[in-house]
mmCIF file of C-alpha atoms in Angstrom:
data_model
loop_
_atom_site.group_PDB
_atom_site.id
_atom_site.type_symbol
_atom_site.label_atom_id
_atom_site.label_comp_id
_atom_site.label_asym_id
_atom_site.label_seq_id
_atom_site.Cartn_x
_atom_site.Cartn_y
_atom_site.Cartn_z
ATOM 1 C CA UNK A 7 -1.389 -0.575 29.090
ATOM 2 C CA UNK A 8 -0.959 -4.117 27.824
ATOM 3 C CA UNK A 9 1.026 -5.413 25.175
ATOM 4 C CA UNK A 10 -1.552 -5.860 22.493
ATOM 5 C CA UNK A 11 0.616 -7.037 19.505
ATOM 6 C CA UNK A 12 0.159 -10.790 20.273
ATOM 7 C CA UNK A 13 -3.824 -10.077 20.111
ATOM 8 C CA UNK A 14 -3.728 -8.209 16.868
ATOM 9 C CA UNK A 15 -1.220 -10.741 15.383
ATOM 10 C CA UNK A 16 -3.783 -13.581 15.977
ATOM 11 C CA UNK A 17 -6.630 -12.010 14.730
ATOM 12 C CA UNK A 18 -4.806 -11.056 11.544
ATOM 13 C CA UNK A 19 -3.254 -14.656 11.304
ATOM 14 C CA UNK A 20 -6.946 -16.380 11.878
ATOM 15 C CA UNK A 21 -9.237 -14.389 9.509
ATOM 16 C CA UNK A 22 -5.631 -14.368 6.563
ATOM 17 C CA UNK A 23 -6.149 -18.393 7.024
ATOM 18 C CA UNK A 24 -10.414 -17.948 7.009
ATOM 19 C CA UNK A 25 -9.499 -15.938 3.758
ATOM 20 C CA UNK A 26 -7.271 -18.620 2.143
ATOM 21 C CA UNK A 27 -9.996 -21.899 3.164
ATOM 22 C CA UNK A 28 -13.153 -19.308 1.670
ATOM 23 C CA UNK A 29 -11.605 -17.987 -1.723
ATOM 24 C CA UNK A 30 -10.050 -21.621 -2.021
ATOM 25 C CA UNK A 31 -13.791 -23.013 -2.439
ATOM 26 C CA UNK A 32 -15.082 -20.842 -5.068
ATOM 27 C CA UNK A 33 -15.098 -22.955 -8.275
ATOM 28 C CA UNK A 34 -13.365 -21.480 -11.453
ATOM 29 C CA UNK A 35 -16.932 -20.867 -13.089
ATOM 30 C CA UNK A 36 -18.420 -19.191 -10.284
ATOM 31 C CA UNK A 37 -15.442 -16.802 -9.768
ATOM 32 C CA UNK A 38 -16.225 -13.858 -12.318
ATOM 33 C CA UNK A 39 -20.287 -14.689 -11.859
ATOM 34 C CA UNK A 40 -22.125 -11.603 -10.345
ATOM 35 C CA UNK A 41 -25.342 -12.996 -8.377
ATOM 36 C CA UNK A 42 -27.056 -9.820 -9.119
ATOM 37 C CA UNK A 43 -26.066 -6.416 -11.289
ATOM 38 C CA UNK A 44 -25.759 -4.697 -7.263
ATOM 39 C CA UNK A 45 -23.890 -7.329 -5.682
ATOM 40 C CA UNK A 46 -20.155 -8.000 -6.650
ATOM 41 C CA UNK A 47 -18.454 -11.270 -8.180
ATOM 42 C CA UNK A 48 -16.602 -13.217 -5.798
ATOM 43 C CA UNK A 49 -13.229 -11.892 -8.092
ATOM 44 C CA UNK A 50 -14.536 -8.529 -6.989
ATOM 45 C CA UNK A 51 -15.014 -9.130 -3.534
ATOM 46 C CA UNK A 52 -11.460 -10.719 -3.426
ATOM 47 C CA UNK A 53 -10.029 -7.890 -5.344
ATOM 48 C CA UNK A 54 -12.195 -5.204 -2.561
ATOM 49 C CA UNK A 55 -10.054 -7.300 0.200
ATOM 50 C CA UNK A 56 -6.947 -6.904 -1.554
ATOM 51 C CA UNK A 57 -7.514 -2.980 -2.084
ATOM 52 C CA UNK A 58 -8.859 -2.262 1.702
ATOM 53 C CA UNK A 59 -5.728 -4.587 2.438
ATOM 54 C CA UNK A 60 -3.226 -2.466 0.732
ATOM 55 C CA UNK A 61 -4.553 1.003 0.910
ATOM 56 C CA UNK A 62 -4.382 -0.264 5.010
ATOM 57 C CA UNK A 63 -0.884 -1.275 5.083
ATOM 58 C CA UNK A 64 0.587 1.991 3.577
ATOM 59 C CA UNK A 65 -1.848 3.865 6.086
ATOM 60 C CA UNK A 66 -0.421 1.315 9.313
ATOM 61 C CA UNK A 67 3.060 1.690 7.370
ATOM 62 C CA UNK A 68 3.819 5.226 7.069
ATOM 63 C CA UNK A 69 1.275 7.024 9.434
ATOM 64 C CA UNK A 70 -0.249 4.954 11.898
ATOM 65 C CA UNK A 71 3.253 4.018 13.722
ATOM 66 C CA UNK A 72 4.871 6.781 13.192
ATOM 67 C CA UNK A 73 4.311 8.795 16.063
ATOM 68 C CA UNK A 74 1.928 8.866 19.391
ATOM 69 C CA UNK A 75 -1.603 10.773 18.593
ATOM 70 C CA UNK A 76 -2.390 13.490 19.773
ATOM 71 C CA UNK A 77 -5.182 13.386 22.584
ATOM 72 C CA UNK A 78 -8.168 14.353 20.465
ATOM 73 C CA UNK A 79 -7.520 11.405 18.286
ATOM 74 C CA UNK A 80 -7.178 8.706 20.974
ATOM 75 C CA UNK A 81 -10.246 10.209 22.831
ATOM 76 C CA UNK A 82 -12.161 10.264 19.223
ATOM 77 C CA UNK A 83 -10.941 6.700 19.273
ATOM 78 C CA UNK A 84 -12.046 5.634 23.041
ATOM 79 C CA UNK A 85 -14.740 2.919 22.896
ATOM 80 C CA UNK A 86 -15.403 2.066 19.425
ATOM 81 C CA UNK A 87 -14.022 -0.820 19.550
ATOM 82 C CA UNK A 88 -17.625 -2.323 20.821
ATOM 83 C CA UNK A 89 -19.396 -0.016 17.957
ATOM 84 C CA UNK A 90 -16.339 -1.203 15.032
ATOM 85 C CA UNK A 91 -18.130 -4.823 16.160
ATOM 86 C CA UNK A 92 -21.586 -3.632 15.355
ATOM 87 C CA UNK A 93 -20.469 -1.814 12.626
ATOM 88 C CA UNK A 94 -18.691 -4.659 10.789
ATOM 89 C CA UNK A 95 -21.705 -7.013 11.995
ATOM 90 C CA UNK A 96 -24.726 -4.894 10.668
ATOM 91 C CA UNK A 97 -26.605 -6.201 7.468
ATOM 92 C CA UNK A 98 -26.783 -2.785 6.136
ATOM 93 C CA UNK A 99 -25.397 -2.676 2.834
ATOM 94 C CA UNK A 100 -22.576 -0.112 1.948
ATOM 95 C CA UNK A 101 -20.841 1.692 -1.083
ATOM 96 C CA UNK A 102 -17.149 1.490 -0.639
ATOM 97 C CA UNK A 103 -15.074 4.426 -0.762
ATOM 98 C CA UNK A 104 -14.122 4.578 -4.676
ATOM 99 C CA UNK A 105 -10.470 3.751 -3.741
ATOM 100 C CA UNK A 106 -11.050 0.427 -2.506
ATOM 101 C CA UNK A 107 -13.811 -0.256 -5.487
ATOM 102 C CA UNK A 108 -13.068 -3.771 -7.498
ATOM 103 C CA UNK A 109 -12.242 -2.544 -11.129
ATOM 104 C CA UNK A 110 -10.237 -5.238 -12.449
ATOM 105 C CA UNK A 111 -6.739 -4.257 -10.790
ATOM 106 C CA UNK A 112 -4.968 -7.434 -11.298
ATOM 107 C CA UNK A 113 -5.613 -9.438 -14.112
ATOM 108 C CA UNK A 114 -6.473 -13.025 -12.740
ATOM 109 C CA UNK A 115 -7.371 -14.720 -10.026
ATOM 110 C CA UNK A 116 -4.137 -15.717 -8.837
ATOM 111 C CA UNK A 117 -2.120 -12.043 -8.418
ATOM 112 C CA UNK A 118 -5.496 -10.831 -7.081
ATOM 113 C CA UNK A 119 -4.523 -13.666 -4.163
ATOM 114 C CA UNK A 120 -1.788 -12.895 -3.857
ATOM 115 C CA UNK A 121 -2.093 -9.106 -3.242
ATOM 116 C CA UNK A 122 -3.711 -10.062 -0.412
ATOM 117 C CA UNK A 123 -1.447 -13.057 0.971
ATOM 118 C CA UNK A 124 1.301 -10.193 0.431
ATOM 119 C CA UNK A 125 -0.245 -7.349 1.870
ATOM 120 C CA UNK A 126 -1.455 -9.614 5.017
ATOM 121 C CA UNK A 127 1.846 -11.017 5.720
ATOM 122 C CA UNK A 128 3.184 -7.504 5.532
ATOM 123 C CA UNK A 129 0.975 -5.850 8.098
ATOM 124 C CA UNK A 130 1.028 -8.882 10.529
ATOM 125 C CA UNK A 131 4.941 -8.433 10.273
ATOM 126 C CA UNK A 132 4.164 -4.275 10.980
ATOM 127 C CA UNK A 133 2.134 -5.325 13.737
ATOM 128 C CA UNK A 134 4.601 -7.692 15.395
ATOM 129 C CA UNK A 135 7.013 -4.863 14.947
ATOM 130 C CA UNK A 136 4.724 -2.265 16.406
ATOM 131 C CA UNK A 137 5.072 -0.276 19.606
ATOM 132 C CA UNK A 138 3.739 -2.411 22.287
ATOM 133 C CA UNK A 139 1.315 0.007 23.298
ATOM 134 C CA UNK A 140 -1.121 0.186 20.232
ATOM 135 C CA UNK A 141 -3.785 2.227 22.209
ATOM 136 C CA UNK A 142 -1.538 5.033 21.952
ATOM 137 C CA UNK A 143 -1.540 5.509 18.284
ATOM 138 C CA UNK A 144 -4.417 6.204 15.384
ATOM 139 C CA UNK A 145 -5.518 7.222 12.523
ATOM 140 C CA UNK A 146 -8.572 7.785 10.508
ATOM 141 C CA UNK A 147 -11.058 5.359 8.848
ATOM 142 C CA UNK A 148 -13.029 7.368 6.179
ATOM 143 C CA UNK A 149 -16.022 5.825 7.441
ATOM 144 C CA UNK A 150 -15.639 5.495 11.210
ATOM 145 C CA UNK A 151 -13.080 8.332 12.058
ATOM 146 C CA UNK A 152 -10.386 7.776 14.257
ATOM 147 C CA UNK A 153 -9.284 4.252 15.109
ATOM 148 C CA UNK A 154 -6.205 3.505 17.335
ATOM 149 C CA UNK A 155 -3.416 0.796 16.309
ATOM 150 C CA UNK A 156 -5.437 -2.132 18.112
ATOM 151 C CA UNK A 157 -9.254 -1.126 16.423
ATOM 152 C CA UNK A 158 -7.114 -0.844 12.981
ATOM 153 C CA UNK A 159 -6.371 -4.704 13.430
ATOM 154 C CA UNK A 160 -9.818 -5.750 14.595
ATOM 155 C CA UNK A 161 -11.229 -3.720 11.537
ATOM 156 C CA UNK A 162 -9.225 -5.531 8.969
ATOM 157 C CA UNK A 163 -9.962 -8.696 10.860
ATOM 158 C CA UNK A 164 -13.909 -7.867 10.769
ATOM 159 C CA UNK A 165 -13.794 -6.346 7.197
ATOM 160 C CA UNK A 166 -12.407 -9.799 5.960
ATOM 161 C CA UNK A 167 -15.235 -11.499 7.733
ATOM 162 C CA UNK A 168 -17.869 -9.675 6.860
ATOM 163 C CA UNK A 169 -17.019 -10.309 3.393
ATOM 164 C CA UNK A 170 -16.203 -14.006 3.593
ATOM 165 C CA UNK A 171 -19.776 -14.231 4.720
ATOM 166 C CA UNK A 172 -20.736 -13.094 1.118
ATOM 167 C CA UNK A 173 -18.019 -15.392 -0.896
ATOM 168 C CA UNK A 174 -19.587 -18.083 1.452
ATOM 169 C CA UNK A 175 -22.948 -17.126 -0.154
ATOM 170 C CA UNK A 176 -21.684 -16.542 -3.730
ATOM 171 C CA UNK A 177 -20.358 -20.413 -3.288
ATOM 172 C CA UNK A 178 -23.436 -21.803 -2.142
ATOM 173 C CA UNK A 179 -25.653 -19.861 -4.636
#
């Protein structure tokens, strides 16, 4: 198999800086504004990133690396790499699992930032310390099951995007 860290580093790195540029453009006033009762603040998408980013690095932390999956997981995990893509990129709208759900966690904008900036450093330093063959390891999504160490890093990579789509619209709204 091929050394996959250098991939999953880069993809972490680029959508971390896509991150910094988007949440640096929302205005002070527009930060806590809600476009609609259903759709979330930009300071509640931000703080949604910084949960999902979190809850992910304990999960990559203390379970994902740990040990080699067993077969059942890696075949659950075979090929959905292609569907994670479609997944991230349909416009179907979503509830997110209540542990990852924006409630006012940190108490400004800034701490909210920099959950994320910490938590993102942190897993692209797990991931350049990872085993070199990332296919080999996995754990479960609660949405999308079994994901090996690779998929993992494309998720959080999609995730972010997905959502700095809707800051981008918050901004220009």
């Amino acid at each position: 198999m091929p050394d996959r860290r250098p991939e999953a580093v880069r993809v972490l790195e680029v959508s971390a800086e896509a991150f910094r540029r988007a949440q640096a453009e929302v205005s002070e006033v527009a930060w806590s504004a809600r476009p609609a009762p259903d759709r979330w603040s930009p300071a509640e998408l931000v703080e949604h990133l910084a949960l999902v980013e979190t809850s992910t690095l304990k999960l990559v932390t203390r379970k994902l690396f740990a040990e080699p999956a067993p077969a059942e997981a890696l075949a659950e995990a075979a090929g959905k790499t292609e569907r994670l893509t479609a997944f991230q990129e349909s416009p179907t709208r979503r509830v997110a699992p209540d542990f990852v759900t924006p409630r006012g966690k940190w108490p400004g904008r800034g701490e909210c930032v920099a959950a994320f900036e910490e938590a993102r450093a942190a897993m692209i330093e797990a991931y350049r310390n990872a085993p070199a063959d990332l296919e080999r390891y996995a754990a479960p999504h609660p949405m999308l099951g079994q994901l090996d160490g690779f998929q993992w890093a494309l998720f959080l990579a999609l995730h972010l995007e997905r959502h700095l789509g809707q800051l981008r619209e918050r901004v220009a709204e």
